[in-house]
N, CA, C and O atoms as a printed pandas DataFrame, in Angstrom:
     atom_number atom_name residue_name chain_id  residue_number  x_coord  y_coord  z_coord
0              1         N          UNK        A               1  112.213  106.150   89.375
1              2        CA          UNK        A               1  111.620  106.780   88.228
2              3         C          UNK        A               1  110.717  107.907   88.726
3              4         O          UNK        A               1  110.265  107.754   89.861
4              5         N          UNK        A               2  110.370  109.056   88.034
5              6        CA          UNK        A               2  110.018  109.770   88.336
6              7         C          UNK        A               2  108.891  110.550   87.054
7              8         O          UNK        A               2  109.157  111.145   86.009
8              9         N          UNK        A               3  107.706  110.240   87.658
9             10        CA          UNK        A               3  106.403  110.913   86.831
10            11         C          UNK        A               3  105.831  111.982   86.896
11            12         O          UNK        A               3  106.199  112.705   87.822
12            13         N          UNK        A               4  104.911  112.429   86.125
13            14        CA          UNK        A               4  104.210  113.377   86.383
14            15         C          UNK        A               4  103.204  113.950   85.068
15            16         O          UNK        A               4  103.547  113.988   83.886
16            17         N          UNK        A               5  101.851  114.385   85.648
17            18        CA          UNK        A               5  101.012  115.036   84.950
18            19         C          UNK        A               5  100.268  116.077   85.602
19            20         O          UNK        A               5  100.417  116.435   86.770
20            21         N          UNK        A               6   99.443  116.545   84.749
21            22        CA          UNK        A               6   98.711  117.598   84.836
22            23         C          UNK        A               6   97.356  117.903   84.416
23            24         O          UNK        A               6   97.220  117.687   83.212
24            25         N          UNK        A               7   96.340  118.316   84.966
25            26        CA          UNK        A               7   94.962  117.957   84.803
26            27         C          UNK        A               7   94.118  119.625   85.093
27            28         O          UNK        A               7   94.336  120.227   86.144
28            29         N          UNK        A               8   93.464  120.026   84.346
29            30        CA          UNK        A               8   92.670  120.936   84.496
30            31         C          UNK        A               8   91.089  120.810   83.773
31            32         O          UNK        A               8   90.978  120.565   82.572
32            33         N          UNK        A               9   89.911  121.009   84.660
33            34        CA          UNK        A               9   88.739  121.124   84.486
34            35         C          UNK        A               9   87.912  122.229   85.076
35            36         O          UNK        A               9   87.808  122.519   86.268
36            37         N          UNK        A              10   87.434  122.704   84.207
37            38        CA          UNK        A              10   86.728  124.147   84.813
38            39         C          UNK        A              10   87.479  124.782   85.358
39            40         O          UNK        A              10   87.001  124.469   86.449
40            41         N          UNK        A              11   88.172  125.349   85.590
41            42        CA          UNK        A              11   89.253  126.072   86.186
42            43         C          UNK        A              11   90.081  125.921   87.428
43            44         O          UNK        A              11   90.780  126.714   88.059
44            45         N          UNK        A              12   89.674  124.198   87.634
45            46        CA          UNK        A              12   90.225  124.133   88.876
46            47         C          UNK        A              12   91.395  123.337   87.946
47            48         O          UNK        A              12   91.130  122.902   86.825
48            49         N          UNK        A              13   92.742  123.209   88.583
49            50        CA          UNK        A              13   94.277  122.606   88.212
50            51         C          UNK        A              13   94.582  122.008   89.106
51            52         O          UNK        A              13   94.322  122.246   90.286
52            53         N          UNK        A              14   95.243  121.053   88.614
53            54        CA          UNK        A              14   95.818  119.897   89.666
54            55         C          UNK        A              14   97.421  119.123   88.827
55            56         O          UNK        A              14   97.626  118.730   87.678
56            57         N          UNK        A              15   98.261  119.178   90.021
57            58        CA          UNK        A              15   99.365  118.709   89.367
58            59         C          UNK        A              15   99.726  117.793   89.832
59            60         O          UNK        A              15   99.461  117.934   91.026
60            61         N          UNK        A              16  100.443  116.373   89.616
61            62        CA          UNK        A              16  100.831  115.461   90.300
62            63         C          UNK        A              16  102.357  114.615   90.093
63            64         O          UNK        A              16  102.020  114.086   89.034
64            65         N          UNK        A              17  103.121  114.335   90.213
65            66        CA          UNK        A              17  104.095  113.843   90.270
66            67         C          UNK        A              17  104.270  112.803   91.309
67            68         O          UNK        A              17  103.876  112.977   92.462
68            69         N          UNK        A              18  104.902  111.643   90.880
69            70        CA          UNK        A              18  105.615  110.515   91.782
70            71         C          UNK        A              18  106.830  109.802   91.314
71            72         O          UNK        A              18  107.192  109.345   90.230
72            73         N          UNK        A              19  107.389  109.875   92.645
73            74        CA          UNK        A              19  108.688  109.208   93.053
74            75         C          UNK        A              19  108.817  107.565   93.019
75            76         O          UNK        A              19  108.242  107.024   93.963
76            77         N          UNK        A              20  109.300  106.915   92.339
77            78        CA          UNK        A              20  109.425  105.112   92.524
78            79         C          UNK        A              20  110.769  104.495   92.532
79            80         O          UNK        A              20  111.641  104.263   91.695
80            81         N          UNK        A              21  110.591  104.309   93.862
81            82        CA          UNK        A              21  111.850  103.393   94.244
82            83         C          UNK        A              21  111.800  101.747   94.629
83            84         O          UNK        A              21  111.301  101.476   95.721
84            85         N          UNK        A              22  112.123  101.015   94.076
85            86        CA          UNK        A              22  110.699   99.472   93.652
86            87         C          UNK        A              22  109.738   99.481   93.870
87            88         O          UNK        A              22  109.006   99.802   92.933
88            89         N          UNK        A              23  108.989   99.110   95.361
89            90        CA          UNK        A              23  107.999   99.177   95.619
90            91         C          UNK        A              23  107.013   99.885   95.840
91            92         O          UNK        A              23  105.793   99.836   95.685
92            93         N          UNK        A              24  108.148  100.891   96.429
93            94        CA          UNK        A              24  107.481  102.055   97.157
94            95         C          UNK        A              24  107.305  102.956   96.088
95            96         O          UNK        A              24  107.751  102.812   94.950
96            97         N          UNK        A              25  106.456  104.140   96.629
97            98        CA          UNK        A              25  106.345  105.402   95.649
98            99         C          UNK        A              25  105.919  105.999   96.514
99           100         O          UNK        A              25  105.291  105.457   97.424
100          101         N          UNK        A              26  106.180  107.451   96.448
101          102        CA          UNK        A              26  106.042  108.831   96.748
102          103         C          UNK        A              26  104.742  109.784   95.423
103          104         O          UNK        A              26  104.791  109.978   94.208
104          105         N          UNK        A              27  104.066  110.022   96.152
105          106        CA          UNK        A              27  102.813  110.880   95.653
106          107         C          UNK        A              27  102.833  112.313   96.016
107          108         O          UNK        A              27  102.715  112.618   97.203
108          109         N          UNK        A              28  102.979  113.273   95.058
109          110        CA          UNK        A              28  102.943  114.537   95.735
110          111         C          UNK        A              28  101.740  115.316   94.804
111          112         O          UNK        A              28  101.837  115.210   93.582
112          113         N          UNK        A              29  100.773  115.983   95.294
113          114        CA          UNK        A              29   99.740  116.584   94.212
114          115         C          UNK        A              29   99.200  117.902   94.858
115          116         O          UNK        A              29   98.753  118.045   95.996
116          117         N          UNK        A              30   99.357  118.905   93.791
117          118        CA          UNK        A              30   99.320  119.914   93.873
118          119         C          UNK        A              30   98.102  120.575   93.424
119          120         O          UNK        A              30   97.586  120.067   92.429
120          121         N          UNK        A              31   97.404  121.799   94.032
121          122        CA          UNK        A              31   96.303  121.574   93.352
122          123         C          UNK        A              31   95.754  123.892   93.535
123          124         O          UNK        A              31   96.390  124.636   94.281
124          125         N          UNK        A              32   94.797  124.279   92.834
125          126        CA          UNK        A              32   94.610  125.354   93.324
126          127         C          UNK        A              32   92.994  125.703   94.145
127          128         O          UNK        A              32   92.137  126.576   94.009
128          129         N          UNK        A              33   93.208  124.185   95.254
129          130        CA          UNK        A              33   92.180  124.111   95.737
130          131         C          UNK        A              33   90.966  124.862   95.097
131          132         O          UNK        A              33   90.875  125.129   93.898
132          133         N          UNK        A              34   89.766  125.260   96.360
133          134        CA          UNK        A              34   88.279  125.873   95.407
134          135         C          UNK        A              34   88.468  127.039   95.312
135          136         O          UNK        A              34   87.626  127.802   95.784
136          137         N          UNK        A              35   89.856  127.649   94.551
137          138        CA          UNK        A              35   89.733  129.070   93.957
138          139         C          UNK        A              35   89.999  128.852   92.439
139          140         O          UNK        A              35   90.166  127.815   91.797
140          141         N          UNK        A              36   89.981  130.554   91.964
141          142        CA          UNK        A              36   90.081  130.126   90.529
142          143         C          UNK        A              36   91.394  130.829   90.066
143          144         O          UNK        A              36   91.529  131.378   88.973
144          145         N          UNK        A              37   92.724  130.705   91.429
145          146        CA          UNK        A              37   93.626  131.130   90.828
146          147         C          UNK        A              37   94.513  130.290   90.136
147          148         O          UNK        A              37   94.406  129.072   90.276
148          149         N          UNK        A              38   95.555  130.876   89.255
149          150        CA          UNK        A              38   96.353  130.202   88.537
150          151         C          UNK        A              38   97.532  128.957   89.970
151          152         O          UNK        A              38   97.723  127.743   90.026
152          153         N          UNK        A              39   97.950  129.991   90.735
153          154        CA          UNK        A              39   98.674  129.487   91.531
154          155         C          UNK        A              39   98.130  128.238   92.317
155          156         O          UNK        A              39   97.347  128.357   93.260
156          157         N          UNK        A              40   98.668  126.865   91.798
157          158        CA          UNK        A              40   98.708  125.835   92.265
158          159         C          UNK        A              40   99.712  125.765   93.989
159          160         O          UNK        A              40  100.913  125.517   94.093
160          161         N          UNK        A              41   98.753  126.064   95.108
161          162        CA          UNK        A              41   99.635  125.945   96.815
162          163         C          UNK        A              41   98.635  125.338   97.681
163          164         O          UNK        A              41   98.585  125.845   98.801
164          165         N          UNK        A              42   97.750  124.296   97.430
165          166        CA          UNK        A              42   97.587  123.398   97.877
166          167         C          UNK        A              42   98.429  121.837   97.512
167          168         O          UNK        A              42   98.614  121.272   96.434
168          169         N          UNK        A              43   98.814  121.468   98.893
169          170        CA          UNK        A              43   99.699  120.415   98.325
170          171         C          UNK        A              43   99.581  118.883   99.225
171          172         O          UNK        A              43   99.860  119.001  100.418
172          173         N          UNK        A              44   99.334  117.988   98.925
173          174        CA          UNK        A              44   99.445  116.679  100.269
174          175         C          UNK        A              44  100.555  115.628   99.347
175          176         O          UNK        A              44  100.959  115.567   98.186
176          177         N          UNK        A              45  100.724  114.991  100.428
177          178        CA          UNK        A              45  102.015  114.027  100.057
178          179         C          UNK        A              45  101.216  112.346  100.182
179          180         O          UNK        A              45  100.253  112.281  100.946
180          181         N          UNK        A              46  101.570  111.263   99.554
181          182        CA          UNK        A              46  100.879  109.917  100.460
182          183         C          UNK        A              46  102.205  109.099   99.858
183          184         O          UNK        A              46  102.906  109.333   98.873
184          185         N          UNK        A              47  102.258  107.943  100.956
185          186        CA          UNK        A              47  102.878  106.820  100.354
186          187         C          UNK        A              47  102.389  105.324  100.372
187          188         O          UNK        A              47  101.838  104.657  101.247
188          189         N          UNK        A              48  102.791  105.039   99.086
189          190        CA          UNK        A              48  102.429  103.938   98.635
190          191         C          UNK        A              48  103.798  102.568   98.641
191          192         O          UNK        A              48  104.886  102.797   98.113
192          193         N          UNK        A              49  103.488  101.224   99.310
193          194        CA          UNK        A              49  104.160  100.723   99.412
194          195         C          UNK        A              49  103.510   99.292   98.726
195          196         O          UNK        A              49  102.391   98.882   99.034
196          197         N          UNK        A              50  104.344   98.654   97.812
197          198        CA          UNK        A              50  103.375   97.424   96.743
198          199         C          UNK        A              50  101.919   97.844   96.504
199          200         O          UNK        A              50  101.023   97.013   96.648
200          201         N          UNK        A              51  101.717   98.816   96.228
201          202        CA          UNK        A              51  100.271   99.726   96.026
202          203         C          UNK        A              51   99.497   99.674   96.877
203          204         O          UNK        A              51   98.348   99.561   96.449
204          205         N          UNK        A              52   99.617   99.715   98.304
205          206        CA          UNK        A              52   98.860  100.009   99.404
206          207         C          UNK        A              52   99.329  101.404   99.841
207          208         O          UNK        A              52  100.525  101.690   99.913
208          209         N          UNK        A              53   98.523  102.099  100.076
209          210        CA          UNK        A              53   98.628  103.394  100.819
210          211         C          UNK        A              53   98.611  103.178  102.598
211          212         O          UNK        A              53   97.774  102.800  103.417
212          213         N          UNK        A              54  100.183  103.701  102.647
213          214        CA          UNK        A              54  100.633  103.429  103.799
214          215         C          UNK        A              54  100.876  105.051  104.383
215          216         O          UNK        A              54  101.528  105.274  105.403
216          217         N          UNK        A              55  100.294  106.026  103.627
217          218        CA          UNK        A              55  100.811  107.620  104.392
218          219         C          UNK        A              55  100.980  107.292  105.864
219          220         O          UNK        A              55  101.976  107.339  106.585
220          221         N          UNK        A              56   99.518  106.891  106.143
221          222        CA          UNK        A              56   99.125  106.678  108.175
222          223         C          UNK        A              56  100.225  106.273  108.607
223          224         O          UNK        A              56  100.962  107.218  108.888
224          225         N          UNK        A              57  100.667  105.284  108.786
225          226        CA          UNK        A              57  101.563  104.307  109.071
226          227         C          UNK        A              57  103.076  105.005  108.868
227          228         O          UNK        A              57  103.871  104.760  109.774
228          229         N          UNK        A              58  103.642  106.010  107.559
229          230        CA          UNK        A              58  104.765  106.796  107.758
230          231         C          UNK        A              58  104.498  107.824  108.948
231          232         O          UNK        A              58  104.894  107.829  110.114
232          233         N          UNK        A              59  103.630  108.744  108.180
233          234        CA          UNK        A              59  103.305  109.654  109.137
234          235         C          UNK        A              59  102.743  109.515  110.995
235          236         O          UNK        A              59  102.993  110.322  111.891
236          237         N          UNK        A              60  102.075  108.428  111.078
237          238        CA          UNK        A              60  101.729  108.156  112.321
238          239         C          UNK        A              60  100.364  109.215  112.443
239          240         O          UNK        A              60  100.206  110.107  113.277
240          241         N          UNK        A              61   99.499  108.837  111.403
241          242        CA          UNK        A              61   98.354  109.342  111.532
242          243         C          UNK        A              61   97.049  108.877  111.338
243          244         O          UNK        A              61   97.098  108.005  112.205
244          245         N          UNK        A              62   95.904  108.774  110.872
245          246        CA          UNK        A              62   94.489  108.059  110.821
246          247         C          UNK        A              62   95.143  107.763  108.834
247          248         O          UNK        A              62   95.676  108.632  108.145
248          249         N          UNK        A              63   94.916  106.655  108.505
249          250        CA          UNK        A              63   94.995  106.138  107.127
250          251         C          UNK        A              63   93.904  106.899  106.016
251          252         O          UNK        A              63   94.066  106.883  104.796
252          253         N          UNK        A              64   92.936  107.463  106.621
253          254        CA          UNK        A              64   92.285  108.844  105.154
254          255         C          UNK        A              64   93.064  110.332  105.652
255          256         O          UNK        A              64   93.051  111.363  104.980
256          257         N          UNK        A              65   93.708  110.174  106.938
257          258        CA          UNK        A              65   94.104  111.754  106.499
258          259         C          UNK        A              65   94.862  112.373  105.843
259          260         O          UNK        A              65   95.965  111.831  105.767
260          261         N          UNK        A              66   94.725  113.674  105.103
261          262        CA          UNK        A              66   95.602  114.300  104.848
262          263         C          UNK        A              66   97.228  114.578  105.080
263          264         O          UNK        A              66   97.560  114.522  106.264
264          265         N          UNK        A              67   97.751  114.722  104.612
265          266        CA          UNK        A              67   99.167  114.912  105.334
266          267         C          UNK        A              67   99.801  116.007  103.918
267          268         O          UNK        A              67  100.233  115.580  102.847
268          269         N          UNK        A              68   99.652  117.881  104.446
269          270        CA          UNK        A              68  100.174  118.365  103.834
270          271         C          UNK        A              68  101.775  118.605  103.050
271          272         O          UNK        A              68  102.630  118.267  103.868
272          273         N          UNK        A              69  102.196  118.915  102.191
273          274        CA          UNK        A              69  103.355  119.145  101.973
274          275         C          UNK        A              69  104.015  119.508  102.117
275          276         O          UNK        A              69  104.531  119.835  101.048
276          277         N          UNK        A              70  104.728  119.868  103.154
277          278        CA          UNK        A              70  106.265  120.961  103.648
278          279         C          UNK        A              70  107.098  120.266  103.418
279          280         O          UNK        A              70  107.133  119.209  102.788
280          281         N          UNK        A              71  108.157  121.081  104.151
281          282        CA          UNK        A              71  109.521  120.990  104.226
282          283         C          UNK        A              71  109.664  119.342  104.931
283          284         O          UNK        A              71  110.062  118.294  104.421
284          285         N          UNK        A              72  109.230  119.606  106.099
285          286        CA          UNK        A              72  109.293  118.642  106.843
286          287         C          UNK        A              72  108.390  117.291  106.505
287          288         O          UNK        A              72  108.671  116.299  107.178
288          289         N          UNK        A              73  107.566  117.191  105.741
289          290        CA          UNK        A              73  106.461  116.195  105.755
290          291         C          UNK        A              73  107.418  115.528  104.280
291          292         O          UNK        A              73  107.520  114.316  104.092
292          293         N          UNK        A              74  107.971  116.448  103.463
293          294        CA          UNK        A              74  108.284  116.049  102.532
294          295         C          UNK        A              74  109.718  115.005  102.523
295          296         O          UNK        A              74  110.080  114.101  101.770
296          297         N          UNK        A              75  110.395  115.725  103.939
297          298        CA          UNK        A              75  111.826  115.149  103.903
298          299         C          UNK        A              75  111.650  113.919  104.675
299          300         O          UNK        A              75  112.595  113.134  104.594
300          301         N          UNK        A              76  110.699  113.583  105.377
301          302        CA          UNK        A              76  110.113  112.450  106.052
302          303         C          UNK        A              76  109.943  111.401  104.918
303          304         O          UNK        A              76  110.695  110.427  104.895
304          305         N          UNK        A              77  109.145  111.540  104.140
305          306        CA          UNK        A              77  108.664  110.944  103.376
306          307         C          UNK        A              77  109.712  110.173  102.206
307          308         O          UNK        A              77  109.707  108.963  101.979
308          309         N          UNK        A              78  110.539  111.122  101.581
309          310        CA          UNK        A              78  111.670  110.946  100.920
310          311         C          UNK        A              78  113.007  109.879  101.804
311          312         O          UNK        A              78  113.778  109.096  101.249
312          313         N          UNK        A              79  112.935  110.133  103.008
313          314        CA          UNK        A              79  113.486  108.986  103.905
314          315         C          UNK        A              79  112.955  107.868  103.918
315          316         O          UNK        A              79  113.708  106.902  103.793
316          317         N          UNK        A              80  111.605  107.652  104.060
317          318        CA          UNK        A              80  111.310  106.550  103.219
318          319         C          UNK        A              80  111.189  105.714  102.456
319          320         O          UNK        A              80  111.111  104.486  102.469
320          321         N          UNK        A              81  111.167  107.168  101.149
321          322        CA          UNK        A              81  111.314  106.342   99.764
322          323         C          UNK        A              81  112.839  105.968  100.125
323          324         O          UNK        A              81  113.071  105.432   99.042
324          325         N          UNK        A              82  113.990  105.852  100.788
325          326        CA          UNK        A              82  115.202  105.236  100.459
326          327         C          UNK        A              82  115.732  104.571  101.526
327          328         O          UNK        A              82  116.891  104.551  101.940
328          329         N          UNK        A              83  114.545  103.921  102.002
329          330        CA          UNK        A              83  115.006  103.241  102.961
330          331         C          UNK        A              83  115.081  101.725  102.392
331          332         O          UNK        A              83  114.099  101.465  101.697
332          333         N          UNK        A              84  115.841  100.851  102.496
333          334        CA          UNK        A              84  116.438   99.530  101.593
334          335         C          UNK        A              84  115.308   98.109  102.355
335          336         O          UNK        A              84  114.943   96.983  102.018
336          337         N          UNK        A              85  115.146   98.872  103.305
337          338        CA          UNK        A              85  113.891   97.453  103.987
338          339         C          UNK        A              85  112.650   98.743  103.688
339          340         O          UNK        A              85  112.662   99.883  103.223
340          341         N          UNK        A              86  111.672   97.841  104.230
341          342        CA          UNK        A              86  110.090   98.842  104.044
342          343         C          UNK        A              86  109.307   98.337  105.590
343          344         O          UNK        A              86  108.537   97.376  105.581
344          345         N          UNK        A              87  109.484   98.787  106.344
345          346        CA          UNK        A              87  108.719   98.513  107.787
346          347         C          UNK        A              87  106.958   98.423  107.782
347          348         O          UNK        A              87  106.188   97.846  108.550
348          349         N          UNK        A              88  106.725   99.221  106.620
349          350        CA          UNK        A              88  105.102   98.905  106.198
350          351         C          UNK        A              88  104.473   97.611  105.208
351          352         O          UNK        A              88  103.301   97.504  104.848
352          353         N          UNK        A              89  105.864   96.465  104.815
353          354        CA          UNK        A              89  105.397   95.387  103.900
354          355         C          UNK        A              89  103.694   95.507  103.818
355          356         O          UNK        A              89  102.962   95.989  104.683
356          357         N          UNK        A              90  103.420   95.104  102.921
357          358        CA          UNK        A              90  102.027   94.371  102.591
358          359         C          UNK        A              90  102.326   93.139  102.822
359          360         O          UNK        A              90  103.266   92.462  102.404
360          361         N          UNK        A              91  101.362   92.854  103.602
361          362        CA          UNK        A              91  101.105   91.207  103.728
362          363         C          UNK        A              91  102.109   90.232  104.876
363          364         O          UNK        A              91  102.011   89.034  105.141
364          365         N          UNK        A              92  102.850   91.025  105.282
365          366        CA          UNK        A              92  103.838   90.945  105.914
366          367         C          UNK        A              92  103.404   90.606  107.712
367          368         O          UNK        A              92  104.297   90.485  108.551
């Protein structure tokens, strides 16, 4: 399934959409960081597996960091969402 909204306050915008494939989900949010342009090109990706945030653990990075949106971060991630086991279980 596939969501998405949209949020603006004071002129900052933020867009978000996610990917759900049972457990897992894909987070992608877009945003026009601290400017006041229209163009939303700030972007980070996270994944969530039985609602634990597991980005670190895909990515192989510290569990608060960032992990921007490219090409590559994105197609990583999307391999995930369809992978039929989940190597990050909760509780597991």
């Amino acid at each position: 399934m596939i969501e998405a909204s949209v949020t603006e306050y004071g002129g900052k915008k933020m867009a978000n959409f996610t990917i759900t494939n049972g457990k897992k989900e894909l987070s992608l949010t877009v945003d026009n960081g601290l400017t006041d342009s229209d163009m939303m090109t700030r972007a980070d990706v996270r994944c969530f597996s039985d609602g634990k945030d597991v980005t670190g653990a895909v990515f192989g990075v510290m569990d608060s960091d960032a992990v921007r949106a490219e090409v590559y971060t994105m197609a990583r991630a999307m391999n995930w969402l369809q992978l039929s086991s989940d190597p990050y279980k909760v509780g597991k």
